[in-house]
mmCIF file of C-alpha atoms in Angstrom:
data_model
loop_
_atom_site.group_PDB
_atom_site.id
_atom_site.type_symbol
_atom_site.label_atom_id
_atom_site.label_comp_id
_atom_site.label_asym_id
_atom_site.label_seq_id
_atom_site.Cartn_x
_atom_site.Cartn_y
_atom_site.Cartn_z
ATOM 1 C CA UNK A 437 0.000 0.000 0.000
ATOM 2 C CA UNK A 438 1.495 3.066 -0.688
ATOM 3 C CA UNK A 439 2.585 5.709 2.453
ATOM 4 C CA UNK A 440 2.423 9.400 1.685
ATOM 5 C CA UNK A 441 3.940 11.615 4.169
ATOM 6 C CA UNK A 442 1.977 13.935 5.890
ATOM 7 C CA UNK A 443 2.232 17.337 5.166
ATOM 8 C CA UNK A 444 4.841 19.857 6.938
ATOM 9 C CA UNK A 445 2.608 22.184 9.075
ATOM 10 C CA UNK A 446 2.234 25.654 6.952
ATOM 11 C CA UNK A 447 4.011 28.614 6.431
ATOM 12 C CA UNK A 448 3.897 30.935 9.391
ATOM 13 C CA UNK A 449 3.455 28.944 12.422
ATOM 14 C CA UNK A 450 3.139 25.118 13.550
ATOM 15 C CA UNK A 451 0.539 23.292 12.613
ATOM 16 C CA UNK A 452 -1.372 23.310 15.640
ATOM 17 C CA UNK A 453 -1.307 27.778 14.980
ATOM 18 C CA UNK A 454 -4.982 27.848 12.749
ATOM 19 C CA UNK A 455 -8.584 25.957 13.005
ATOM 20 C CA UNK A 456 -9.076 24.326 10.234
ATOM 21 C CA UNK A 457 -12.117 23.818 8.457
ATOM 22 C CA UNK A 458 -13.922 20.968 7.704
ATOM 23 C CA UNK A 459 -17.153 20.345 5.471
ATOM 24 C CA UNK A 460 -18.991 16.762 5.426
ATOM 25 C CA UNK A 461 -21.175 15.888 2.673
ATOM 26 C CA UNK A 462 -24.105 14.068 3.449
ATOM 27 C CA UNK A 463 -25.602 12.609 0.334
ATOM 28 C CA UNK A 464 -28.840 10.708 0.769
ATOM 29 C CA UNK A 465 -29.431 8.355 1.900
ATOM 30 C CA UNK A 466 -27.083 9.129 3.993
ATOM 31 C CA UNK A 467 -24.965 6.524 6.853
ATOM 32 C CA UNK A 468 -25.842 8.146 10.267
ATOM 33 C CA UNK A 469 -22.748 6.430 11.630
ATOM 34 C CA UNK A 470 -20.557 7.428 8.782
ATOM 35 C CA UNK A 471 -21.696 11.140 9.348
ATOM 36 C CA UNK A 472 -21.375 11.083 13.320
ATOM 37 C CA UNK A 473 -17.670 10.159 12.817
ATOM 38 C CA UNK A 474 -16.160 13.378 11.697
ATOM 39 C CA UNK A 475 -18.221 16.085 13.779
ATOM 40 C CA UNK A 476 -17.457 13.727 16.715
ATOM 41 C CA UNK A 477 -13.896 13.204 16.499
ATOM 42 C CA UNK A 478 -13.273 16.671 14.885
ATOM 43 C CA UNK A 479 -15.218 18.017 17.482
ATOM 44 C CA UNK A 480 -13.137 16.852 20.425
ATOM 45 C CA UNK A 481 -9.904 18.142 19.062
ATOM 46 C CA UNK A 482 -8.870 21.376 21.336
ATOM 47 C CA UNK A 483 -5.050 22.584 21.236
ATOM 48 C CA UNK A 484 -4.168 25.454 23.195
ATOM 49 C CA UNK A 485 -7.161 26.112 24.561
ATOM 50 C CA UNK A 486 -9.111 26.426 21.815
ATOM 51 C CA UNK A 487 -10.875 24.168 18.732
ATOM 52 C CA UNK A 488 -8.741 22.342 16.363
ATOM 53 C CA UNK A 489 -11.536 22.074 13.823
ATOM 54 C CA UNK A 490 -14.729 23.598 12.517
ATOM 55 C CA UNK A 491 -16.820 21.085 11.081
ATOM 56 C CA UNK A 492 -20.055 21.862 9.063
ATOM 57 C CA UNK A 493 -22.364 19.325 7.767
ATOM 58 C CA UNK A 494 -23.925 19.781 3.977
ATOM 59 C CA UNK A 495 -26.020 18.431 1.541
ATOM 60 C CA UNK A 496 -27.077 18.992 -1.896
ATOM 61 C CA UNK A 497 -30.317 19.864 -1.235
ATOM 62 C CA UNK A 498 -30.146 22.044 2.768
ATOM 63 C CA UNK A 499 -32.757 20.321 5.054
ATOM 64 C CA UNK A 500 -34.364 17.110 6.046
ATOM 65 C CA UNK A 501 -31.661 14.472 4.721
ATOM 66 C CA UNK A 502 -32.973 10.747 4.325
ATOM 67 C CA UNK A 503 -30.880 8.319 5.777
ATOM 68 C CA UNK A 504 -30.106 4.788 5.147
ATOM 69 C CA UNK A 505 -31.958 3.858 8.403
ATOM 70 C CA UNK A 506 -34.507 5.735 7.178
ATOM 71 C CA UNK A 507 -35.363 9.144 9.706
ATOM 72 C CA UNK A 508 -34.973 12.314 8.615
ATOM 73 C CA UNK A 509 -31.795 14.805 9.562
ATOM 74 C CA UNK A 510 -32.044 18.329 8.890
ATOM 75 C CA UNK A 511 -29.166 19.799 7.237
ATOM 76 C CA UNK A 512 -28.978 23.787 7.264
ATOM 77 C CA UNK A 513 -26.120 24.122 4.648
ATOM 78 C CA UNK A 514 -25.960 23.725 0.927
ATOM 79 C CA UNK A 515 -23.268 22.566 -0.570
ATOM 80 C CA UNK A 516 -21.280 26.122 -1.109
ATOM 81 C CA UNK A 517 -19.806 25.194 2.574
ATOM 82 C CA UNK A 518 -16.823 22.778 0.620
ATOM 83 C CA UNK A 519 -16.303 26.029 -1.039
ATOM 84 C CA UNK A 520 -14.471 27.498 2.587
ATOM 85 C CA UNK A 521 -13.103 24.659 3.493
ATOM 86 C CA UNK A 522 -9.603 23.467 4.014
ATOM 87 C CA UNK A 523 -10.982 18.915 4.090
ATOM 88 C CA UNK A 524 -13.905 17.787 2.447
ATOM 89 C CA UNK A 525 -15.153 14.178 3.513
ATOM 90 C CA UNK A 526 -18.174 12.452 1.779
ATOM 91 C CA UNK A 527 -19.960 10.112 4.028
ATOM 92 C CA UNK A 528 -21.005 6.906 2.639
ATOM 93 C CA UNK A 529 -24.128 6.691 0.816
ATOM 94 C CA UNK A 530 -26.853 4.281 0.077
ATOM 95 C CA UNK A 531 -26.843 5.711 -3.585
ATOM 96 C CA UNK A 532 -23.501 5.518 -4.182
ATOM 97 C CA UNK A 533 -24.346 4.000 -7.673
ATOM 98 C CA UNK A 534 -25.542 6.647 -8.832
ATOM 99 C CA UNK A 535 -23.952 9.555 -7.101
ATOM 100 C CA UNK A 536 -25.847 13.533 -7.074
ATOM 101 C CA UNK A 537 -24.090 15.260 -10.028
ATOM 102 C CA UNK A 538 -23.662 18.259 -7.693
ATOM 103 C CA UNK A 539 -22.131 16.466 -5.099
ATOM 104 C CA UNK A 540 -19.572 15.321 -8.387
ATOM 105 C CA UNK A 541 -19.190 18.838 -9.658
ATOM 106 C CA UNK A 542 -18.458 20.002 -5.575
ATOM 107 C CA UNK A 543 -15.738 17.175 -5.701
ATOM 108 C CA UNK A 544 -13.484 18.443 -8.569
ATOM 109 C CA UNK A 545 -13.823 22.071 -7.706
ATOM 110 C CA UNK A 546 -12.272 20.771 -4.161
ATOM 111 C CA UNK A 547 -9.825 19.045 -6.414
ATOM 112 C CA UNK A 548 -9.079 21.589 -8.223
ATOM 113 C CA UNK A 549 -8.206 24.374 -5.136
ATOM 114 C CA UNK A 550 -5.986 21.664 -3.828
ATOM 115 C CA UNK A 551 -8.012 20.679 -0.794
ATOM 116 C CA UNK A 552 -7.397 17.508 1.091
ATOM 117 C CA UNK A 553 -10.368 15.193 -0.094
ATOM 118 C CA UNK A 554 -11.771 11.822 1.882
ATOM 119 C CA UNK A 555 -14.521 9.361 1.910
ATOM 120 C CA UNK A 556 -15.872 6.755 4.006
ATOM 121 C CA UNK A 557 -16.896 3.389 3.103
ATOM 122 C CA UNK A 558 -19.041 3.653 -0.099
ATOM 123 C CA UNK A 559 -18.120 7.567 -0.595
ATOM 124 C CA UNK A 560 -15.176 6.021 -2.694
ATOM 125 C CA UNK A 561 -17.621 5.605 -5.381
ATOM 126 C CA UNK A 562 -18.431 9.239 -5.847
ATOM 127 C CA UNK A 563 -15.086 10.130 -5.658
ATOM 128 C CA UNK A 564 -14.078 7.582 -8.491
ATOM 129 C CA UNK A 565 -16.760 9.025 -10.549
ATOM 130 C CA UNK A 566 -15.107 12.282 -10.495
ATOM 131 C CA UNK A 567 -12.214 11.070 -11.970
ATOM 132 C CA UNK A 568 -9.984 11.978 -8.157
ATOM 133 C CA UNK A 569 -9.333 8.406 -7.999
ATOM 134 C CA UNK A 570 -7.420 7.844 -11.458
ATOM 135 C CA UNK A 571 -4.153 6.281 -10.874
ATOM 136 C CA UNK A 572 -4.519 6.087 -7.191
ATOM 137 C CA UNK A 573 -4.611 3.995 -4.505
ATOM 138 C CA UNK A 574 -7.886 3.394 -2.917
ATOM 139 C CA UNK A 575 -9.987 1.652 -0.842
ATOM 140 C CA UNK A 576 -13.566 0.788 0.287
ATOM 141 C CA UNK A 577 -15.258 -1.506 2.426
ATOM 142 C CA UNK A 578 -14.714 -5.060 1.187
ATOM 143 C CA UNK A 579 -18.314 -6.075 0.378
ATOM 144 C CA UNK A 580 -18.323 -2.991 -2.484
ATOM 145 C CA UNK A 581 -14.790 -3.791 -3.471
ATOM 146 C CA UNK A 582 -15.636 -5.851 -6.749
ATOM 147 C CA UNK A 583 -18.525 -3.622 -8.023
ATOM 148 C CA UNK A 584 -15.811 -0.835 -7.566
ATOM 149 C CA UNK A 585 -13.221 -2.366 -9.293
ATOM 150 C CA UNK A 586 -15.425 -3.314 -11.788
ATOM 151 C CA UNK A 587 -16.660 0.300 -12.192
ATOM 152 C CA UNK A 588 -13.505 2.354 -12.255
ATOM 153 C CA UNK A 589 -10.536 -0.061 -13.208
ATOM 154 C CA UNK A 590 -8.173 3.132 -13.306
ATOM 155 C CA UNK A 591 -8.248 3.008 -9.536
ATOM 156 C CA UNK A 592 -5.807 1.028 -7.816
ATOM 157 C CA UNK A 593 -7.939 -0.439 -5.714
ATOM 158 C CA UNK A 594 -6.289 -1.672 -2.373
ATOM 159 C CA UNK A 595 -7.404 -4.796 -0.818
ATOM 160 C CA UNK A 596 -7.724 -5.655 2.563
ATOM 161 C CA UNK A 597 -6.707 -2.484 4.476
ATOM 162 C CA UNK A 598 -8.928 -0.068 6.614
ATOM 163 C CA UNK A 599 -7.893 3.463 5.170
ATOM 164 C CA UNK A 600 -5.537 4.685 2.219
ATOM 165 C CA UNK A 601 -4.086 7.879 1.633
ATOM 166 C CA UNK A 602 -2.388 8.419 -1.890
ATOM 167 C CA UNK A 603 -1.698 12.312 -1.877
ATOM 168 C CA UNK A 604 -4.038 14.859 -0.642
ATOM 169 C CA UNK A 605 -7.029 12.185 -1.532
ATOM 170 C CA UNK A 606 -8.188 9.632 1.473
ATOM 171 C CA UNK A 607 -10.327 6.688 1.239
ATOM 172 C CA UNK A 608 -11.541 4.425 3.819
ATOM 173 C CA UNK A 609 -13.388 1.302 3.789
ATOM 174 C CA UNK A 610 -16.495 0.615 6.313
ATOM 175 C CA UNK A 611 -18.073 1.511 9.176
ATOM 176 C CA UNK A 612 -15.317 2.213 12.040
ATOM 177 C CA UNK A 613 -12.277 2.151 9.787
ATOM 178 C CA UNK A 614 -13.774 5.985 9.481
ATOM 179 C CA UNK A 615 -12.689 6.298 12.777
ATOM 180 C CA UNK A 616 -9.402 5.498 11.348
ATOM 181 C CA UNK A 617 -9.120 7.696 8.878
ATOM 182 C CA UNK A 618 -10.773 10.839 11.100
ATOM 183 C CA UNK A 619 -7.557 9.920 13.668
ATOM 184 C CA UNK A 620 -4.718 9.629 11.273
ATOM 185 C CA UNK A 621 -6.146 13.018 9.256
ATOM 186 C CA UNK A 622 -5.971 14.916 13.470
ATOM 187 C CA UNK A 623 -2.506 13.027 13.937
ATOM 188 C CA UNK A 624 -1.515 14.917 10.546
ATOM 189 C CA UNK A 625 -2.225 18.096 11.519
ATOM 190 C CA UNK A 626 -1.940 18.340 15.073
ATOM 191 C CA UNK A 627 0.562 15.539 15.860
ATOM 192 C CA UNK A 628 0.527 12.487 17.915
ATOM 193 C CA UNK A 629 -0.612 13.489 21.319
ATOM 194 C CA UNK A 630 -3.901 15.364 20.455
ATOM 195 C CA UNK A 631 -4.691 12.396 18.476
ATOM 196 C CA UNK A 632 -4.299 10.399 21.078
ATOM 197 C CA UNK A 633 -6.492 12.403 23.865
ATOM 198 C CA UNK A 634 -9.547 12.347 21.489
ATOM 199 C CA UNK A 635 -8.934 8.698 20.724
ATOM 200 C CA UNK A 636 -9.207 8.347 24.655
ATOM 201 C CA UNK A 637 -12.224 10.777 24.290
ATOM 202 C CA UNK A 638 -14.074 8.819 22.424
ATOM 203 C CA UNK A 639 -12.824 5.134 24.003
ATOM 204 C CA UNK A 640 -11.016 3.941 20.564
ATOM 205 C CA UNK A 641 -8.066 2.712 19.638
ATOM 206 C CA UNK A 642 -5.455 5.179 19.081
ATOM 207 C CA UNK A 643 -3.246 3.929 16.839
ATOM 208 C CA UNK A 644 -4.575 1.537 13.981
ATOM 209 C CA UNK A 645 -2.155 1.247 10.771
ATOM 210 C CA UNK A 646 -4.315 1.600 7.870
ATOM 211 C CA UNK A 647 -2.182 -1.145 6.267
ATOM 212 C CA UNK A 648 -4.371 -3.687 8.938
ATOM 213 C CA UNK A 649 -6.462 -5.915 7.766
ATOM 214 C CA UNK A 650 -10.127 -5.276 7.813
ATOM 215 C CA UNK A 651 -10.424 -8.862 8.807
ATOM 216 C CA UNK A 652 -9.512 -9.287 12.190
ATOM 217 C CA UNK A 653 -11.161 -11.647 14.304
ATOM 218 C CA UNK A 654 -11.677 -10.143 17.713
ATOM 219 C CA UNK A 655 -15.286 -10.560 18.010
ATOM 220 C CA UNK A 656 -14.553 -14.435 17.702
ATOM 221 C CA UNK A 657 -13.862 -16.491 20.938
ATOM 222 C CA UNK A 658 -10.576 -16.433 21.423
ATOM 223 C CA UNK A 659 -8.910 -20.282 21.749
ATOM 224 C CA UNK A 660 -8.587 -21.639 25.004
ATOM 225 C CA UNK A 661 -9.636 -18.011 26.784
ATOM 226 C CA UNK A 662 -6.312 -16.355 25.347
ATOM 227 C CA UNK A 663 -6.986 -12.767 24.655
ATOM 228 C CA UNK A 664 -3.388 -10.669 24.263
ATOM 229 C CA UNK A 665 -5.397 -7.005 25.360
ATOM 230 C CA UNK A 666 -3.098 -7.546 29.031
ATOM 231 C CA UNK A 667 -0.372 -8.135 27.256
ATOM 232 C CA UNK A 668 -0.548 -5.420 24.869
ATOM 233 C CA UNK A 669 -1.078 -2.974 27.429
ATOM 234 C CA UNK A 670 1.595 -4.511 29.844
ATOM 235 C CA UNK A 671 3.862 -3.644 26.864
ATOM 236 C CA UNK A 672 2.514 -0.254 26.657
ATOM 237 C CA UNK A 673 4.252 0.574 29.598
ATOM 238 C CA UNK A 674 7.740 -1.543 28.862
ATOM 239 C CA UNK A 675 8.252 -0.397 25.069
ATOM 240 C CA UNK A 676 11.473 1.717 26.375
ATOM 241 C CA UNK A 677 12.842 -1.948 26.947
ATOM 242 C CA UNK A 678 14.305 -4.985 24.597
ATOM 243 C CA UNK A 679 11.423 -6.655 24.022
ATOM 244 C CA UNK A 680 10.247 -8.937 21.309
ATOM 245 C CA UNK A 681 8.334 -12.169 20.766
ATOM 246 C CA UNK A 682 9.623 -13.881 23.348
ATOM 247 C CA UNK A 683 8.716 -11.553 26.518
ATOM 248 C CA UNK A 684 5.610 -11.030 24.851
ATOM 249 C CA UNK A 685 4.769 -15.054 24.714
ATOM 250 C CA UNK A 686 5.976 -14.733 28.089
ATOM 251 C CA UNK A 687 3.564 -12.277 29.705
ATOM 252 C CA UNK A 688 1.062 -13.922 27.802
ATOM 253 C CA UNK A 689 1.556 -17.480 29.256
ATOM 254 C CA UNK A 690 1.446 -18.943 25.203
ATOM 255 C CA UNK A 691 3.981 -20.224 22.853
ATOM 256 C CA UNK A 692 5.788 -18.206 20.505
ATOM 257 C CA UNK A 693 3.066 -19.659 17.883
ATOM 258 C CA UNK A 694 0.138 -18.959 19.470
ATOM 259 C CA UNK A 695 1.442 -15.078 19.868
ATOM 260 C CA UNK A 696 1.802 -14.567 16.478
ATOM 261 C CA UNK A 697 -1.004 -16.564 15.297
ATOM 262 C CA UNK A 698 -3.726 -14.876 17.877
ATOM 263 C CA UNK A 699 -2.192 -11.700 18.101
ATOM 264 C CA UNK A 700 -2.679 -10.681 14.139
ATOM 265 C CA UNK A 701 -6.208 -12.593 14.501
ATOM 266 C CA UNK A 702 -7.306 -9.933 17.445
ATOM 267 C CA UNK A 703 -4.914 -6.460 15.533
ATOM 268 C CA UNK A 704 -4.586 -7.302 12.251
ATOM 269 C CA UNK A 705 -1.174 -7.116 12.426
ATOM 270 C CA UNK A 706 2.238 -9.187 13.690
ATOM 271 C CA UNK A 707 3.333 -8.340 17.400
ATOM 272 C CA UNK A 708 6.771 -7.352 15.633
ATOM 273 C CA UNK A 709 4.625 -4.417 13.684
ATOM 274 C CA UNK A 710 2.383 -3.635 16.093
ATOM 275 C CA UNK A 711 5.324 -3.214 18.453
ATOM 276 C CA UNK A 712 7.046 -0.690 16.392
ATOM 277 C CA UNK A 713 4.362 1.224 15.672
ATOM 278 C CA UNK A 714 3.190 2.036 18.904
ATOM 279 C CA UNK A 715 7.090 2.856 19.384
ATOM 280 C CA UNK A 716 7.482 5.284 16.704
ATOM 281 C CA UNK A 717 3.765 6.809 17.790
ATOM 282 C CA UNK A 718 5.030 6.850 21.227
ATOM 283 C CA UNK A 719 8.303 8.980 20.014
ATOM 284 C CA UNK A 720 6.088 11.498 18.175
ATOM 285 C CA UNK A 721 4.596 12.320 21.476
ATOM 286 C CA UNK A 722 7.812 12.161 23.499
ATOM 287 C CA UNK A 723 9.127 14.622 20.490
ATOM 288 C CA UNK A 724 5.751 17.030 20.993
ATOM 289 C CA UNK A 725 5.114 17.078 24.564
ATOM 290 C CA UNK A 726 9.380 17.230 25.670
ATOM 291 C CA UNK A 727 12.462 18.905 24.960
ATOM 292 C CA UNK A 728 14.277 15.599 25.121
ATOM 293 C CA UNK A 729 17.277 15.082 23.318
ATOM 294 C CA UNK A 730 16.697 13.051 20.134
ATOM 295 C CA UNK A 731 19.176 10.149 21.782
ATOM 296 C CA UNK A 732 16.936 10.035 24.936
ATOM 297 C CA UNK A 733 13.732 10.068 22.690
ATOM 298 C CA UNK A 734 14.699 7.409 20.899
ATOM 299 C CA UNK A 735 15.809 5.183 24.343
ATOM 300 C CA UNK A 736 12.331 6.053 26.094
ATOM 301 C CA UNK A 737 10.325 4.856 23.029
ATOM 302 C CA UNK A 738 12.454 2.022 22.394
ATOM 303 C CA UNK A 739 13.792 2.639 19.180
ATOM 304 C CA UNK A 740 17.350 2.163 20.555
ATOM 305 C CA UNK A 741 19.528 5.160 18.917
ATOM 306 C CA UNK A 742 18.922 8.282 17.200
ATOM 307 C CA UNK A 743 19.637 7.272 13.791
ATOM 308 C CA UNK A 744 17.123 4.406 14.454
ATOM 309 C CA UNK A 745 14.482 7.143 15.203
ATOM 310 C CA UNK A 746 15.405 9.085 12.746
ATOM 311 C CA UNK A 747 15.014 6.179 9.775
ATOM 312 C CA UNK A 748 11.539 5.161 11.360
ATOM 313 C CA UNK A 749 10.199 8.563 11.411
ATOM 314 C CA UNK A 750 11.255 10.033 8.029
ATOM 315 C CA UNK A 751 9.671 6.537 6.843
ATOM 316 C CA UNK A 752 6.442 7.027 8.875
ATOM 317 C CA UNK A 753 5.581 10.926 9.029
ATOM 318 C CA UNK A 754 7.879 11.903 6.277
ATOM 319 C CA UNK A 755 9.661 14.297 8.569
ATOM 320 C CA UNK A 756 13.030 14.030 10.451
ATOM 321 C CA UNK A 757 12.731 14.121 14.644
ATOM 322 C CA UNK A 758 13.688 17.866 14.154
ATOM 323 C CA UNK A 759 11.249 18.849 11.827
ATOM 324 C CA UNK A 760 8.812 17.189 13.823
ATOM 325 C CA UNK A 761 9.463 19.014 16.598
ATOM 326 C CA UNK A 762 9.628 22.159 14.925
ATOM 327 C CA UNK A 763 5.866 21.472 13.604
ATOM 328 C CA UNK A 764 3.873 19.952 16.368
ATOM 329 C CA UNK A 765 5.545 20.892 19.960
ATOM 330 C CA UNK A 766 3.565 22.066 22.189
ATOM 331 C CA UNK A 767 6.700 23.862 24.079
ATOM 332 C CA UNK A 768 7.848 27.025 23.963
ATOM 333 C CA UNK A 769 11.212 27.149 22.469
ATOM 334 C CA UNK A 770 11.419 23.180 22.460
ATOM 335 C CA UNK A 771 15.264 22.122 21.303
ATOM 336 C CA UNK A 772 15.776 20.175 18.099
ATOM 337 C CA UNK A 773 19.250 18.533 19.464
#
């Protein structure tokens, strides 16, 4: 799947110094979970005191909004909201088929002025039909993946993973791999640690890859009562030391094989991977929230050294520890050492 960067914060201050603006399309029928997401997790974002994020919900026709469990939201603003804003997310839609023509037109304008653009779950099939996903790498839920790729073969369509981002255009694919999306889109422009608080505002999971696989298997018993949450969080509070499979088969009171084959079944991912992300995630907040130097960041998040942080970050956030610093502290006069 391919990894763009996130975006340097802008010109003129770090990127926590503006509120940014975001518009949600609600296209009817409209998913009243799919619209929730945004205006909830954009709406708990506060830095310095203030809001992160203005949201606005709009619709092609301002109103009462039919939606795919079939009540009735009323929607004040027309679609000239995308107009002032900096994102523009479509929600998914039961008509997503046959998408509004307006709601098409509202899409490459957004294009066009270089806005970040993102959809959840079926929204990836207005966005296709716009021509934004062309080339790119995209995704959808799974159960709308073949009429997709059937539809718009110029879209590299990504299988199995819960959100892609190919540029300024993001796609996600169902239900609460929004959530996802909504989370990695804060982490971009307000770092690591505000993400974090409004994932523990809203009781998620912070840190999802959107490489995982949408099919992981927690809802299923887990064999022989083995669930790896303790251990997870256990290491949660030991990633500053050596560990690897075996302490982690350890804790756990399993065999090296039944780690890695119950772990990925419950995240979606290997304990290896899942370890190193939460280490790099745990260095972006060490890097935001300290003026630690980069050699100290890098023990206390377990990376090891400081060109080891240095590699994993310029591969994950596209920015060196520095940089990083230098666009999401939240210290005055924080040291880039």
């Amino acid at each position: 799947m391919p990894s763009t960067p996130p975006a340097p914060a802008p010109p003129g201050g770090s990127a926590a110094s503006r509120v940014r603006r975001v518009a949600v399309i609600a296209a009817p029928p409209v998913s009243m979970f799919n619209l929730a997401i945004p205006e909830m997790l954009f709406g708990k974002v506060e830095v310095d005191g203030r809001p992160g994020y203005e949201t606005v919900i709009c619709a092609p026709d301002p109103g009462p909004v039919t939606t795919t469990g079939g009540l009735d939201l009323v929607v004040p603003h027309g679609l000239e909201a995308v107009a002032g804003a900096d994102t523009v997310i479509l929600a998914g839609s039961g008509a997503y088929e046959d998408p509004d023509p307006r709601v098409l037109d509202a899409l490459r304008a957004s294009a066009a002025a270089g806005k970040r653009i993102a959809s959840i779950c079926t929204g990836a099939f207005a966005l296709a039909e716009a021509g934004l996903l062309d080339g790119r790498a995209a995704t959808t839920y799974w159960a709308y993946r073949p009429l997709l790729a059937a539809r718009h073969p110029a879209v590299d369509l990504q299988d199995d993973v819960l959100f892609v981002q190919d540029g300024p255009v993001l796609t996600s694919s169902g239900y609460a791999a929004g959530i996802d999306l909504c989370l990695h889109v804060i982490r971009t422009d307000h770092g690591a640690a505000v993400a974090n608080t409004v994932a523990r505002l809203a009781l998620v999971a912070p840190v999802r890859p959107g490489g995982q696989t949408q099919f992981t298997q927690t809802p299923l018993p887990p064999e022989r009562g083995v669930s790896f949450a303790d251990t997870r969080a256990w290491a949660m509070e030991h990633l500053d030391e050596p560990l690897g499979l075996a302490d982690l088969a350890r804790h756990a009171g399993v065999s090296l094989r039944t780690l890695s084959r119950r772990f990925h079944a419950e995240t979606g991912v290997s304990p290896l991977q899942w370890l190193l992300h939460q280490r790099v995630e745990r260095a972006k907040e060490l890097l935001e929230t300290t003026s630690l130097a980069m050699d100290q960041v890098a023990r206390a998040s377990g990376l090891g050294t400081a060109d080891s942080l240095r590699q994993h970050l310029v591969r994950r956030a596209g920015l060196t520890p520095s940089a990083y610093r230098s666009s999401f502290s939240r210290l005055t006069g924080a040291g880039t050492a």
